[in-house]
Structure formats: structure tokens, C-alpha cells
Amino acid sequence: MKECLVSPSMLAADFANIQRDVEMLNSSEADYIHIDIMDGVFVPNISFGFPVTEAIARHAKKPLDFHLMVKDATPYLEACRDSGAEIITVHYEACTHLHRTIMAIHELGAKAGVALNPHTPVAVLEEIIDHIDLALIMSVNPGFGGQKFIPHTFAKVEKLAAMAEKTNPDLLIEIDGGVTSENARELVQKGANMLVAGSFVFKSENPQDTIHSLKRV
Ligand code: DX5
Ligand code: ZN
């Protein structure tokens, strides 16, 4: 049995009962609360904006893990931090000046993450890996919850874990999309140490038990 961090995604919460769902996570073993921000341009969907994330932050007792699926992250970074983000993750595919964006996140006092779409090789992180706190491997195409896990993710996690071991052994390796008890164990065995789970947590009969078991795969 290996322990890992779990970051349930609010995208799968009941938006008519946000306070109830955040309080459920507060009294669970969740380590973070994952917040998906979409702009309808980088991904073909829109989730929620900062009035909603501020409402989540007002009730949350767990640190917030922001995942920005937007074409231009720069104008949103300060609002994320003001909304209580402890981690801000931007997409490699959306950042022309990734190093500058990472520095801007650090200047705000947050941890910086870089997310990779399923087709993006982990090797692109080689020159930035020791400047970041987290790498997020998308195990579905970003934009929607409830999609099927892409098995090629296992190989990417293994490669990234080997890269991290050499230059940044404290790197958080977060997996996002279609995570369930079926794939969690292999993900953690291959080197993942942080799992996002939306539907698998919120659609389960007892979300707190589900979080408990995901932490010990
Ligand atoms: C998808 C988001 C995910 C999503 C995961 O683009 O980045 O965080 O909420 O949802 P599940 O776990 O249902 O695939
Ligand atoms: Zn996400």
C-alpha cells in the first residue's frame, strides 16, 4: 500500500450545493481541492469564474489547487491567488513564455505547476523541471469531467518520475482525468504522488470513503 495526495475536483460537485460539498471535503481526508478554470478557447467548455471560486474559498479549509485551462493565463494569476490558490498550474501548450509565467506564479507566493495534454511528451519539461513544484499529466483531453482514462498515461508517469528523481525529487506528479480505483494503484506505483478525482469521488455513494481509499492504493 502506498499513500498519495488526493485533490477532488469541484467540477463534479453539485453547483447548487457548493457549500455542502466543500464542507464534505473539509471533513474528508482530501489533501487539496482541485479547481478547474476554463475559458472556452483553450478547451471547448467553460466551468466557473472567480465569483464562484471565491465562494469555494470562503468555505474551504483545505488548500486550493488551481488548474488553468485557458489560452492566456497571465491575467488570471493574481485572481487565483486572491481566491486562495496554494498551487497554480498552467498548460505547457498555452504558455509561450513558460519560464516567465512560472516566475510570476512564484512571485505571488504560490506553488507553480505545468500541465501536459495527452499528446505532449514529458520531455518538454526537461529545461523547466527544476523550477516547478508540480507537473500535471492529463489522462484525458482537458475540458470535461467524466471521461475515460487514457492508458498511455502510465508510460508518461514512469518517464516523468525518472526525470524528477534526477533533478527535482520533491516534484508533485499529479494525474488528472478518469482516475478511479482501477488505475490509481498503477499510477502511484509508476511514480504519481497526487491524484485528481472528480466523478469518481462525487458520484460515489460515500465520497469520503472513496477519498480514504484513493489515498491508500
Ligand atoms: C478535466 C479537468 C478535470 C476533471 C476531472 O478537464 O481538468 O480536473 O474535473 O474529472 P474526472 O475525474 O471526472 O475525469
Ligand atoms: Zn483539472
PDB file of N, CA and C in Angstrom, residues 11-114:
ATOM      1  N   LEU A  11     -15.279  20.360 -10.163  1.00  0.00           N
ATOM      2  CA  LEU A  11     -16.058  20.342 -11.406  1.00  0.00           C
ATOM      3  C   LEU A  11     -17.190  19.319 -11.325  1.00  0.00           C
ATOM      4  N   ALA A  12     -16.999  18.284 -10.519  1.00  0.00           N
ATOM      5  CA  ALA A  12     -18.026  17.241 -10.412  1.00  0.00           C
ATOM      6  C   ALA A  12     -18.948  17.460  -9.207  1.00  0.00           C
ATOM      7  N   ALA A  13     -18.753  18.568  -8.500  1.00  0.00           N
ATOM      8  CA  ALA A  13     -19.604  18.839  -7.330  1.00  0.00           C
ATOM      9  C   ALA A  13     -20.991  19.277  -7.799  1.00  0.00           C
ATOM     10  N   ASP A  14     -21.900  19.368  -6.850  1.00  0.00           N
ATOM     11  CA  ASP A  14     -23.247  19.872  -7.147  1.00  0.00           C
ATOM     12  C   ASP A  14     -23.208  21.390  -6.967  1.00  0.00           C
ATOM     13  N   PHE A  15     -23.268  22.125  -8.079  1.00  0.00           N
ATOM     14  CA  PHE A  15     -23.112  23.584  -8.012  1.00  0.00           C
ATOM     15  C   PHE A  15     -24.268  24.255  -7.271  1.00  0.00           C
ATOM     16  N   ALA A  16     -25.362  23.547  -7.106  1.00  0.00           N
ATOM     17  CA  ALA A  16     -26.475  24.106  -6.323  1.00  0.00           C
ATOM     18  C   ALA A  16     -26.227  23.915  -4.824  1.00  0.00           C
ATOM     19  N   ASN A  17     -25.188  23.147  -4.508  1.00  0.00           N
ATOM     20  CA  ASN A  17     -24.865  22.873  -3.099  1.00  0.00           C
ATOM     21  C   ASN A  17     -23.359  22.976  -2.859  1.00  0.00           C
ATOM     22  N   ILE A  18     -22.786  24.058  -3.328  1.00  0.00           N
ATOM     23  CA  ILE A  18     -21.324  24.203  -3.247  1.00  0.00           C
ATOM     24  C   ILE A  18     -20.847  24.168  -1.798  1.00  0.00           C
ATOM     25  N   GLN A  19     -21.523  24.911  -0.934  1.00  0.00           N
ATOM     26  CA  GLN A  19     -21.077  24.962   0.469  1.00  0.00           C
ATOM     27  C   GLN A  19     -21.112  23.566   1.091  1.00  0.00           C
ATOM     28  N   ARG A  20     -22.201  22.841   0.829  1.00  0.00           N
ATOM     29  CA  ARG A  20     -22.318  21.478   1.391  1.00  0.00           C
ATOM     30  C   ARG A  20     -21.170  20.598   0.905  1.00  0.00           C
ATOM     31  N   ASP A  21     -20.865  20.684  -0.407  1.00  0.00           N
ATOM     32  CA  ASP A  21     -19.821  19.812  -0.955  1.00  0.00           C
ATOM     33  C   ASP A  21     -18.426  20.206  -0.455  1.00  0.00           C
ATOM     34  N   VAL A  22     -18.184  21.502  -0.294  1.00  0.00           N
ATOM     35  CA  VAL A  22     -16.884  21.927   0.234  1.00  0.00           C
ATOM     36  C   VAL A  22     -16.751  21.464   1.680  1.00  0.00           C
ATOM     37  N   GLU A  23     -17.822  21.571   2.440  1.00  0.00           N
ATOM     38  CA  GLU A  23     -17.754  21.123   3.844  1.00  0.00           C
ATOM     39  C   GLU A  23     -17.542  19.610   3.929  1.00  0.00           C
ATOM     40  N   MET A  24     -18.128  18.895   2.992  1.00  0.00           N
ATOM     41  CA  MET A  24     -17.892  17.439   2.945  1.00  0.00           C
ATOM     42  C   MET A  24     -16.392  17.178   2.728  1.00  0.00           C
ATOM     43  N   LEU A  25     -15.780  17.948   1.802  1.00  0.00           N
ATOM     44  CA  LEU A  25     -14.339  17.761   1.559  1.00  0.00           C
ATOM     45  C   LEU A  25     -13.518  18.191   2.778  1.00  0.00           C
ATOM     46  N   ASN A  26     -13.963  19.265   3.457  1.00  0.00           N
ATOM     47  CA  ASN A  26     -13.246  19.716   4.662  1.00  0.00           C
ATOM     48  C   ASN A  26     -13.136  18.603   5.695  1.00  0.00           C
ATOM     49  N   SER A  27     -14.204  17.832   5.822  1.00  0.00           N
ATOM     50  CA  SER A  27     -14.163  16.798   6.863  1.00  0.00           C
ATOM     51  C   SER A  27     -13.751  15.438   6.289  1.00  0.00           C
ATOM     52  N   SER A  28     -13.196  15.457   5.076  1.00  0.00           N
ATOM     53  CA  SER A  28     -12.669  14.219   4.480  1.00  0.00           C
ATOM     54  C   SER A  28     -11.141  14.220   4.616  1.00  0.00           C
ATOM     55  N   GLU A  29     -10.507  13.181   4.061  1.00  0.00           N
ATOM     56  CA  GLU A  29      -9.037  13.126   4.072  1.00  0.00           C
ATOM     57  C   GLU A  29      -8.416  13.759   2.832  1.00  0.00           C
ATOM     58  N   ALA A  30      -9.217  14.500   2.068  1.00  0.00           N
ATOM     59  CA  ALA A  30      -8.667  15.180   0.881  1.00  0.00           C
ATOM     60  C   ALA A  30      -7.518  16.090   1.315  1.00  0.00           C
ATOM     61  N   ASP A  31      -6.472  16.147   0.484  1.00  0.00           N
ATOM     62  CA  ASP A  31      -5.331  16.997   0.808  1.00  0.00           C
ATOM     63  C   ASP A  31      -5.485  18.380   0.204  1.00  0.00           C
ATOM     64  N   TYR A  32      -6.123  18.440  -0.955  1.00  0.00           N
ATOM     65  CA  TYR A  32      -6.338  19.691  -1.666  1.00  0.00           C
ATOM     66  C   TYR A  32      -7.757  19.678  -2.227  1.00  0.00           C
ATOM     67  N   ILE A  33      -8.185  20.833  -2.716  1.00  0.00           N
ATOM     68  CA  ILE A  33      -9.419  20.901  -3.510  1.00  0.00           C
ATOM     69  C   ILE A  33      -9.012  21.418  -4.888  1.00  0.00           C
ATOM     70  N   HIS A  34      -9.333  20.643  -5.921  1.00  0.00           N
ATOM     71  CA  HIS A  34      -8.919  20.964  -7.291  1.00  0.00           C
ATOM     72  C   HIS A  34      -9.974  21.864  -7.943  1.00  0.00           C
ATOM     73  N   ILE A  35      -9.496  22.977  -8.500  1.00  0.00           N
ATOM     74  CA  ILE A  35     -10.400  23.979  -9.088  1.00  0.00           C
ATOM     75  C   ILE A  35     -10.061  24.122 -10.572  1.00  0.00           C
ATOM     76  N   ASP A  36     -10.972  23.746 -11.441  1.00  0.00           N
ATOM     77  CA  ASP A  36     -10.736  23.792 -12.889  1.00  0.00           C
ATOM     78  C   ASP A  36     -11.274  25.091 -13.477  1.00  0.00           C
ATOM     79  N   ILE A  37     -10.380  25.899 -14.031  1.00  0.00           N
ATOM     80  CA  ILE A  37     -10.786  27.152 -14.671  1.00  0.00           C
ATOM     81  C   ILE A  37     -10.653  26.973 -16.187  1.00  0.00           C
ATOM     82  N   MET A  38     -11.736  27.236 -16.916  1.00  0.00           N
ATOM     83  CA  MET A  38     -11.730  27.060 -18.380  1.00  0.00           C
ATOM     84  C   MET A  38     -12.205  28.360 -19.036  1.00  0.00           C
ATOM     85  N   ASP A  39     -11.681  28.613 -20.244  1.00  0.00           N
ATOM     86  CA  ASP A  39     -12.054  29.865 -20.911  1.00  0.00           C
ATOM     87  C   ASP A  39     -12.882  29.665 -22.175  1.00  0.00           C
ATOM     88  N   GLY A  40     -13.207  28.421 -22.518  1.00  0.00           N
ATOM     89  CA  GLY A  40     -13.984  28.182 -23.736  1.00  0.00           C
ATOM     90  C   GLY A  40     -13.165  28.377 -25.006  1.00  0.00           C
ATOM     91  N   VAL A  41     -11.855  28.645 -24.874  1.00  0.00           N
ATOM     92  CA  VAL A  41     -10.980  28.858 -26.034  1.00  0.00           C
ATOM     93  C   VAL A  41      -9.898  27.779 -26.048  1.00  0.00           C
ATOM     94  N   PHE A  42      -9.130  27.699 -24.961  1.00  0.00           N
ATOM     95  CA  PHE A  42      -8.112  26.637 -24.886  1.00  0.00           C
ATOM     96  C   PHE A  42      -8.774  25.269 -24.830  1.00  0.00           C
ATOM     97  N   VAL A  43      -9.923  25.223 -24.150  1.00  0.00           N
ATOM     98  CA  VAL A  43     -10.727  23.988 -24.121  1.00  0.00           C
ATOM     99  C   VAL A  43     -12.157  24.343 -24.533  1.00  0.00           C
ATOM    100  N   PRO A  44     -12.879  23.390 -25.132  1.00  0.00           N
ATOM    101  CA  PRO A  44     -14.217  23.717 -25.642  1.00  0.00           C
ATOM    102  C   PRO A  44     -15.295  23.664 -24.553  1.00  0.00           C
ATOM    103  N   ASN A  45     -15.039  24.319 -23.433  1.00  0.00           N
ATOM    104  CA  ASN A  45     -16.025  24.316 -22.336  1.00  0.00           C
ATOM    105  C   ASN A  45     -15.682  25.461 -21.397  1.00  0.00           C
ATOM    106  N   ILE A  46     -16.663  25.823 -20.600  1.00  0.00           N
ATOM    107  CA  ILE A  46     -16.456  26.850 -19.573  1.00  0.00           C
ATOM    108  C   ILE A  46     -16.922  26.242 -18.270  1.00  0.00           C
ATOM    109  N   SER A  47     -16.147  26.416 -17.197  1.00  0.00           N
ATOM    110  CA  SER A  47     -16.540  25.811 -15.914  1.00  0.00           C
ATOM    111  C   SER A  47     -17.183  26.861 -15.016  1.00  0.00           C
ATOM    112  N   PHE A  48     -16.371  27.611 -14.318  1.00  0.00           N
ATOM    113  CA  PHE A  48     -16.887  28.676 -13.451  1.00  0.00           C
ATOM    114  C   PHE A  48     -15.828  29.758 -13.331  1.00  0.00           C
ATOM    115  N   GLY A  49     -16.268  30.919 -12.854  1.00  0.00           N
ATOM    116  CA  GLY A  49     -15.344  32.054 -12.757  1.00  0.00           C
ATOM    117  C   GLY A  49     -15.004  32.378 -11.317  1.00  0.00           C
ATOM    118  N   PHE A  50     -14.368  33.533 -11.121  1.00  0.00           N
ATOM    119  CA  PHE A  50     -13.840  33.867  -9.801  1.00  0.00           C
ATOM    120  C   PHE A  50     -14.903  34.144  -8.737  1.00  0.00           C
ATOM    121  N   PRO A  51     -16.100  34.658  -9.079  1.00  0.00           N
ATOM    122  CA  PRO A  51     -17.124  34.762  -8.017  1.00  0.00           C
ATOM    123  C   PRO A  51     -17.403  33.397  -7.386  1.00  0.00           C
ATOM    124  N   VAL A  52     -17.361  32.352  -8.195  1.00  0.00           N
ATOM    125  CA  VAL A  52     -17.611  31.000  -7.671  1.00  0.00           C
ATOM    126  C   VAL A  52     -16.405  30.485  -6.885  1.00  0.00           C
ATOM    127  N   THR A  53     -15.198  30.731  -7.421  1.00  0.00           N
ATOM    128  CA  THR A  53     -14.016  30.230  -6.689  1.00  0.00           C
ATOM    129  C   THR A  53     -13.875  30.961  -5.348  1.00  0.00           C
ATOM    130  N   GLU A  54     -14.288  32.236  -5.318  1.00  0.00           N
ATOM    131  CA  GLU A  54     -14.233  32.969  -4.036  1.00  0.00           C
ATOM    132  C   GLU A  54     -15.220  32.373  -3.040  1.00  0.00           C
ATOM    133  N   ALA A  55     -16.361  31.942  -3.532  1.00  0.00           N
ATOM    134  CA  ALA A  55     -17.349  31.292  -2.644  1.00  0.00           C
ATOM    135  C   ALA A  55     -16.785  29.966  -2.126  1.00  0.00           C
ATOM    136  N   ILE A  56     -16.107  29.227  -2.999  1.00  0.00           N
ATOM    137  CA  ILE A  56     -15.478  27.966  -2.567  1.00  0.00           C
ATOM    138  C   ILE A  56     -14.431  28.287  -1.492  1.00  0.00           C
ATOM    139  N   ALA A  57     -13.607  29.305  -1.769  1.00  0.00           N
ATOM    140  CA  ALA A  57     -12.522  29.662  -0.839  1.00  0.00           C
ATOM    141  C   ALA A  57     -13.050  30.083   0.528  1.00  0.00           C
ATOM    142  N   ARG A  58     -14.218  30.741   0.536  1.00  0.00           N
ATOM    143  CA  ARG A  58     -14.789  31.197   1.827  1.00  0.00           C
ATOM    144  C   ARG A  58     -15.077  30.021   2.759  1.00  0.00           C
ATOM    145  N   HIS A  59     -15.425  28.870   2.165  1.00  0.00           N
ATOM    146  CA  HIS A  59     -15.800  27.719   2.996  1.00  0.00           C
ATOM    147  C   HIS A  59     -14.685  26.685   3.128  1.00  0.00           C
ATOM    148  N   ALA A  60     -13.717  26.732   2.199  1.00  0.00           N
ATOM    149  CA  ALA A  60     -12.704  25.662   2.161  1.00  0.00           C
ATOM    150  C   ALA A  60     -11.726  25.743   3.322  1.00  0.00           C
ATOM    151  N   LYS A  61     -11.467  24.589   3.911  1.00  0.00           N
ATOM    152  CA  LYS A  61     -10.418  24.519   4.947  1.00  0.00           C
ATOM    153  C   LYS A  61      -9.216  23.735   4.414  1.00  0.00           C
ATOM    154  N   LYS A  62      -9.301  23.295   3.177  1.00  0.00           N
ATOM    155  CA  LYS A  62      -8.180  22.602   2.520  1.00  0.00           C
ATOM    156  C   LYS A  62      -7.552  23.569   1.527  1.00  0.00           C
ATOM    157  N   PRO A  63      -6.248  23.410   1.260  1.00  0.00           N
ATOM    158  CA  PRO A  63      -5.620  24.282   0.270  1.00  0.00           C
ATOM    159  C   PRO A  63      -6.195  24.075  -1.129  1.00  0.00           C
ATOM    160  N   LEU A  64      -6.212  25.152  -1.906  1.00  0.00           N
ATOM    161  CA  LEU A  64      -6.815  25.078  -3.250  1.00  0.00           C
ATOM    162  C   LEU A  64      -5.737  24.883  -4.314  1.00  0.00           C
ATOM    163  N   ASP A  65      -6.054  23.987  -5.229  1.00  0.00           N
ATOM    164  CA  ASP A  65      -5.149  23.552  -6.297  1.00  0.00           C
ATOM    165  C   ASP A  65      -5.809  23.969  -7.615  1.00  0.00           C
ATOM    166  N   PHE A  66      -5.360  25.117  -8.177  1.00  0.00           N
ATOM    167  CA  PHE A  66      -5.995  25.665  -9.379  1.00  0.00           C
ATOM    168  C   PHE A  66      -5.364  25.081 -10.646  1.00  0.00           C
ATOM    169  N   HIS A  67      -6.202  24.667 -11.572  1.00  0.00           N
ATOM    170  CA  HIS A  67      -5.779  24.135 -12.865  1.00  0.00           C
ATOM    171  C   HIS A  67      -6.366  25.047 -13.945  1.00  0.00           C
ATOM    172  N   LEU A  68      -5.492  25.838 -14.570  1.00  0.00           N
ATOM    173  CA  LEU A  68      -5.958  26.819 -15.556  1.00  0.00           C
ATOM    174  C   LEU A  68      -5.927  26.235 -16.964  1.00  0.00           C
ATOM    175  N   MET A  69      -7.094  25.996 -17.511  1.00  0.00           N
ATOM    176  CA  MET A  69      -7.195  25.532 -18.907  1.00  0.00           C
ATOM    177  C   MET A  69      -7.624  26.735 -19.739  1.00  0.00           C
ATOM    178  N   VAL A  70      -6.705  27.671 -19.881  1.00  0.00           N
ATOM    179  CA  VAL A  70      -7.002  28.939 -20.566  1.00  0.00           C
ATOM    180  C   VAL A  70      -5.869  29.259 -21.529  1.00  0.00           C
ATOM    181  N   LYS A  71      -6.213  30.022 -22.571  1.00  0.00           N
ATOM    182  CA  LYS A  71      -5.240  30.344 -23.609  1.00  0.00           C
ATOM    183  C   LYS A  71      -4.169  31.299 -23.091  1.00  0.00           C
ATOM    184  N   ASP A  72      -4.585  32.227 -22.240  1.00  0.00           N
ATOM    185  CA  ASP A  72      -3.628  33.199 -21.692  1.00  0.00           C
ATOM    186  C   ASP A  72      -3.818  33.264 -20.174  1.00  0.00           C
ATOM    187  N   ALA A  73      -2.911  32.648 -19.463  1.00  0.00           N
ATOM    188  CA  ALA A  73      -3.065  32.535 -18.003  1.00  0.00           C
ATOM    189  C   ALA A  73      -2.711  33.826 -17.271  1.00  0.00           C
ATOM    190  N   THR A  74      -1.806  34.629 -17.852  1.00  0.00           N
ATOM    191  CA  THR A  74      -1.234  35.775 -17.119  1.00  0.00           C
ATOM    192  C   THR A  74      -2.290  36.661 -16.432  1.00  0.00           C
ATOM    193  N   PRO A  75      -3.359  37.078 -17.148  1.00  0.00           N
ATOM    194  CA  PRO A  75      -4.307  37.971 -16.469  1.00  0.00           C
ATOM    195  C   PRO A  75      -5.080  37.327 -15.312  1.00  0.00           C
ATOM    196  N   TYR A  76      -5.000  36.001 -15.193  1.00  0.00           N
ATOM    197  CA  TYR A  76      -5.783  35.311 -14.162  1.00  0.00           C
ATOM    198  C   TYR A  76      -4.982  34.970 -12.905  1.00  0.00           C
ATOM    199  N   LEU A  77      -3.647  35.111 -12.991  1.00  0.00           N
ATOM    200  CA  LEU A  77      -2.821  34.575 -11.895  1.00  0.00           C
ATOM    201  C   LEU A  77      -3.114  35.251 -10.556  1.00  0.00           C
ATOM    202  N   GLU A  78      -3.231  36.588 -10.586  1.00  0.00           N
ATOM    203  CA  GLU A  78      -3.466  37.313  -9.337  1.00  0.00           C
ATOM    204  C   GLU A  78      -4.838  36.965  -8.763  1.00  0.00           C
ATOM    205  N   ALA A  79      -5.827  36.838  -9.636  1.00  0.00           N
ATOM    206  CA  ALA A  79      -7.184  36.491  -9.168  1.00  0.00           C
ATOM    207  C   ALA A  79      -7.181  35.098  -8.537  1.00  0.00           C
ATOM    208  N   CYS A  80      -6.376  34.197  -9.068  1.00  0.00           N
ATOM    209  CA  CYS A  80      -6.273  32.844  -8.485  1.00  0.00           C
ATOM    210  C   CYS A  80      -5.709  32.949  -7.073  1.00  0.00           C
ATOM    211  N   ARG A  81      -4.646  33.712  -6.952  1.00  0.00           N
ATOM    212  CA  ARG A  81      -4.011  33.854  -5.639  1.00  0.00           C
ATOM    213  C   ARG A  81      -4.978  34.533  -4.660  1.00  0.00           C
ATOM    214  N   ASP A  82      -5.688  35.573  -5.150  1.00  0.00           N
ATOM    215  CA  ASP A  82      -6.667  36.257  -4.288  1.00  0.00           C
ATOM    216  C   ASP A  82      -7.791  35.312  -3.880  1.00  0.00           C
ATOM    217  N   SER A  83      -8.042  34.303  -4.730  1.00  0.00           N
ATOM    218  CA  SER A  83      -9.066  33.301  -4.421  1.00  0.00           C
ATOM    219  C   SER A  83      -8.497  32.182  -3.553  1.00  0.00           C
ATOM    220  N   GLY A  84      -7.289  32.357  -3.061  1.00  0.00           N
ATOM    221  CA  GLY A  84      -6.744  31.387  -2.108  1.00  0.00           C
ATOM    222  C   GLY A  84      -5.965  30.240  -2.720  1.00  0.00           C
ATOM    223  N   ALA A  85      -5.501  30.390  -3.971  1.00  0.00           N
ATOM    224  CA  ALA A  85      -4.753  29.290  -4.594  1.00  0.00           C
ATOM    225  C   ALA A  85      -3.425  29.040  -3.890  1.00  0.00           C
ATOM    226  N   GLU A  86      -3.177  27.801  -3.496  1.00  0.00           N
ATOM    227  CA  GLU A  86      -1.846  27.450  -2.990  1.00  0.00           C
ATOM    228  C   GLU A  86      -0.979  26.950  -4.151  1.00  0.00           C
ATOM    229  N   ILE A  87      -1.652  26.278  -5.085  1.00  0.00           N
ATOM    230  CA  ILE A  87      -0.955  25.804  -6.294  1.00  0.00           C
ATOM    231  C   ILE A  87      -1.668  26.426  -7.497  1.00  0.00           C
ATOM    232  N   ILE A  88      -0.883  26.931  -8.447  1.00  0.00           N
ATOM    233  CA  ILE A  88      -1.465  27.402  -9.713  1.00  0.00           C
ATOM    234  C   ILE A  88      -0.763  26.648 -10.836  1.00  0.00           C
ATOM    235  N   THR A  89      -1.542  25.899 -11.607  1.00  0.00           N
ATOM    236  CA  THR A  89      -0.990  25.097 -12.705  1.00  0.00           C
ATOM    237  C   THR A  89      -1.461  25.662 -14.033  1.00  0.00           C
ATOM    238  N   VAL A  90      -0.493  25.889 -14.928  1.00  0.00           N
ATOM    239  CA  VAL A  90      -0.809  26.392 -16.270  1.00  0.00           C
ATOM    240  C   VAL A  90      -0.468  25.309 -17.289  1.00  0.00           C
ATOM    241  N   HIS A  91      -1.022  25.418 -18.490  1.00  0.00           N
ATOM    242  CA  HIS A  91      -0.738  24.412 -19.517  1.00  0.00           C
ATOM    243  C   HIS A  91       0.508  24.772 -20.322  1.00  0.00           C
ATOM    244  N   TYR A  92       1.366  23.787 -20.502  1.00  0.00           N
ATOM    245  CA  TYR A  92       2.543  23.938 -21.357  1.00  0.00           C
ATOM    246  C   TYR A  92       2.121  24.433 -22.747  1.00  0.00           C
ATOM    247  N   GLU A  93       1.029  23.862 -23.268  1.00  0.00           N
ATOM    248  CA  GLU A  93       0.617  24.153 -24.650  1.00  0.00           C
ATOM    249  C   GLU A  93       0.115  25.584 -24.816  1.00  0.00           C
ATOM    250  N   ALA A  94      -0.194  26.251 -23.697  1.00  0.00           N
ATOM    251  CA  ALA A  94      -0.780  27.593 -23.775  1.00  0.00           C
ATOM    252  C   ALA A  94       0.215  28.691 -23.427  1.00  0.00           C
ATOM    253  N   CYS A  95       1.420  28.316 -22.990  1.00  0.00           N
ATOM    254  CA  CYS A  95       2.356  29.333 -22.489  1.00  0.00           C
ATOM    255  C   CYS A  95       3.572  29.468 -23.388  1.00  0.00           C
ATOM    256  N   THR A  96       3.637  30.559 -24.115  1.00  0.00           N
ATOM    257  CA  THR A  96       4.795  30.808 -24.970  1.00  0.00           C
ATOM    258  C   THR A  96       6.020  31.093 -24.116  1.00  0.00           C
ATOM    259  N   HIS A  97       5.807  31.859 -23.036  1.00  0.00           N
ATOM    260  CA  HIS A  97       6.923  32.226 -22.152  1.00  0.00           C
ATOM    261  C   HIS A  97       6.717  31.529 -20.812  1.00  0.00           C
ATOM    262  N   LEU A  98       6.838  30.219 -20.860  1.00  0.00           N
ATOM    263  CA  LEU A  98       6.513  29.405 -19.685  1.00  0.00           C
ATOM    264  C   LEU A  98       7.361  29.776 -18.477  1.00  0.00           C
ATOM    265  N   HIS A  99       8.652  29.986 -18.696  1.00  0.00           N
ATOM    266  CA  HIS A  99       9.533  30.322 -17.579  1.00  0.00           C
ATOM    267  C   HIS A  99       9.073  31.603 -16.886  1.00  0.00           C
ATOM    268  N   ARG A 100       8.689  32.607 -17.698  1.00  0.00           N
ATOM    269  CA  ARG A 100       8.213  33.871 -17.121  1.00  0.00           C
ATOM    270  C   ARG A 100       6.923  33.648 -16.320  1.00  0.00           C
ATOM    271  N   THR A 101       6.049  32.822 -16.844  1.00  0.00           N
ATOM    272  CA  THR A 101       4.779  32.548 -16.150  1.00  0.00           C
ATOM    273  C   THR A 101       5.033  31.855 -14.814  1.00  0.00           C
ATOM    274  N   ILE A 102       5.964  30.905 -14.821  1.00  0.00           N
ATOM    275  CA  ILE A 102       6.308  30.187 -13.571  1.00  0.00           C
ATOM    276  C   ILE A 102       6.865  31.169 -12.536  1.00  0.00           C
ATOM    277  N   MET A 103       7.732  32.077 -13.009  1.00  0.00           N
ATOM    278  CA  MET A 103       8.307  33.076 -12.086  1.00  0.00           C
ATOM    279  C   MET A 103       7.204  33.969 -11.524  1.00  0.00           C
ATOM    280  N   ALA A 104       6.248  34.350 -12.380  1.00  0.00           N
ATOM    281  CA  ALA A 104       5.144  35.220 -11.932  1.00  0.00           C
ATOM    282  C   ALA A 104       4.306  34.515 -10.861  1.00  0.00           C
ATOM    283  N   ILE A 105       4.098  33.219 -11.015  1.00  0.00           N
ATOM    284  CA  ILE A 105       3.326  32.456 -10.009  1.00  0.00           C
ATOM    285  C   ILE A 105       4.111  32.438  -8.693  1.00  0.00           C
ATOM    286  N   HIS A 106       5.407  32.184  -8.785  1.00  0.00           N
ATOM    287  CA  HIS A 106       6.222  32.171  -7.564  1.00  0.00           C
ATOM    288  C   HIS A 106       6.247  33.541  -6.889  1.00  0.00           C
ATOM    289  N   GLU A 107       6.295  34.598  -7.705  1.00  0.00           N
ATOM    290  CA  GLU A 107       6.296  35.955  -7.114  1.00  0.00           C
ATOM    291  C   GLU A 107       5.024  36.226  -6.329  1.00  0.00           C
ATOM    292  N   LEU A 108       3.938  35.577  -6.721  1.00  0.00           N
ATOM    293  CA  LEU A 108       2.672  35.739  -5.984  1.00  0.00           C
ATOM    294  C   LEU A 108       2.659  34.899  -4.700  1.00  0.00           C
ATOM    295  N   GLY A 109       3.701  34.091  -4.532  1.00  0.00           N
ATOM    296  CA  GLY A 109       3.787  33.281  -3.309  1.00  0.00           C
ATOM    297  C   GLY A 109       3.075  31.946  -3.418  1.00  0.00           C
ATOM    298  N   ALA A 110       2.726  31.537  -4.640  1.00  0.00           N
ATOM    299  CA  ALA A 110       2.052  30.246  -4.826  1.00  0.00           C
ATOM    300  C   ALA A 110       3.047  29.216  -5.369  1.00  0.00           C
ATOM    301  N   LYS A 111       2.660  27.938  -5.276  1.00  0.00           N
ATOM    302  CA  LYS A 111       3.444  26.885  -5.917  1.00  0.00           C
ATOM    303  C   LYS A 111       3.047  26.861  -7.400  1.00  0.00           C
ATOM    304  N   ALA A 112       4.024  26.553  -8.255  1.00  0.00           N
ATOM    305  CA  ALA A 112       3.760  26.599  -9.692  1.00  0.00           C
ATOM    306  C   ALA A 112       3.742  25.202 -10.304  1.00  0.00           C
ATOM    307  N   GLY A 113       2.723  24.945 -11.117  1.00  0.00           N
ATOM    308  CA  GLY A 113       2.619  23.662 -11.805  1.00  0.00           C
ATOM    309  C   GLY A 113       2.519  23.843 -13.307  1.00  0.00           C
ATOM    310  N   VAL A 114       2.936  22.816 -14.045  1.00  0.00           N
ATOM    311  CA  VAL A 114       2.783  22.807 -15.501  1.00  0.00           C
ATOM    312  C   VAL A 114       1.992  21.555 -15.888  1.00  0.00           C
TER     313      VAL A 114
END
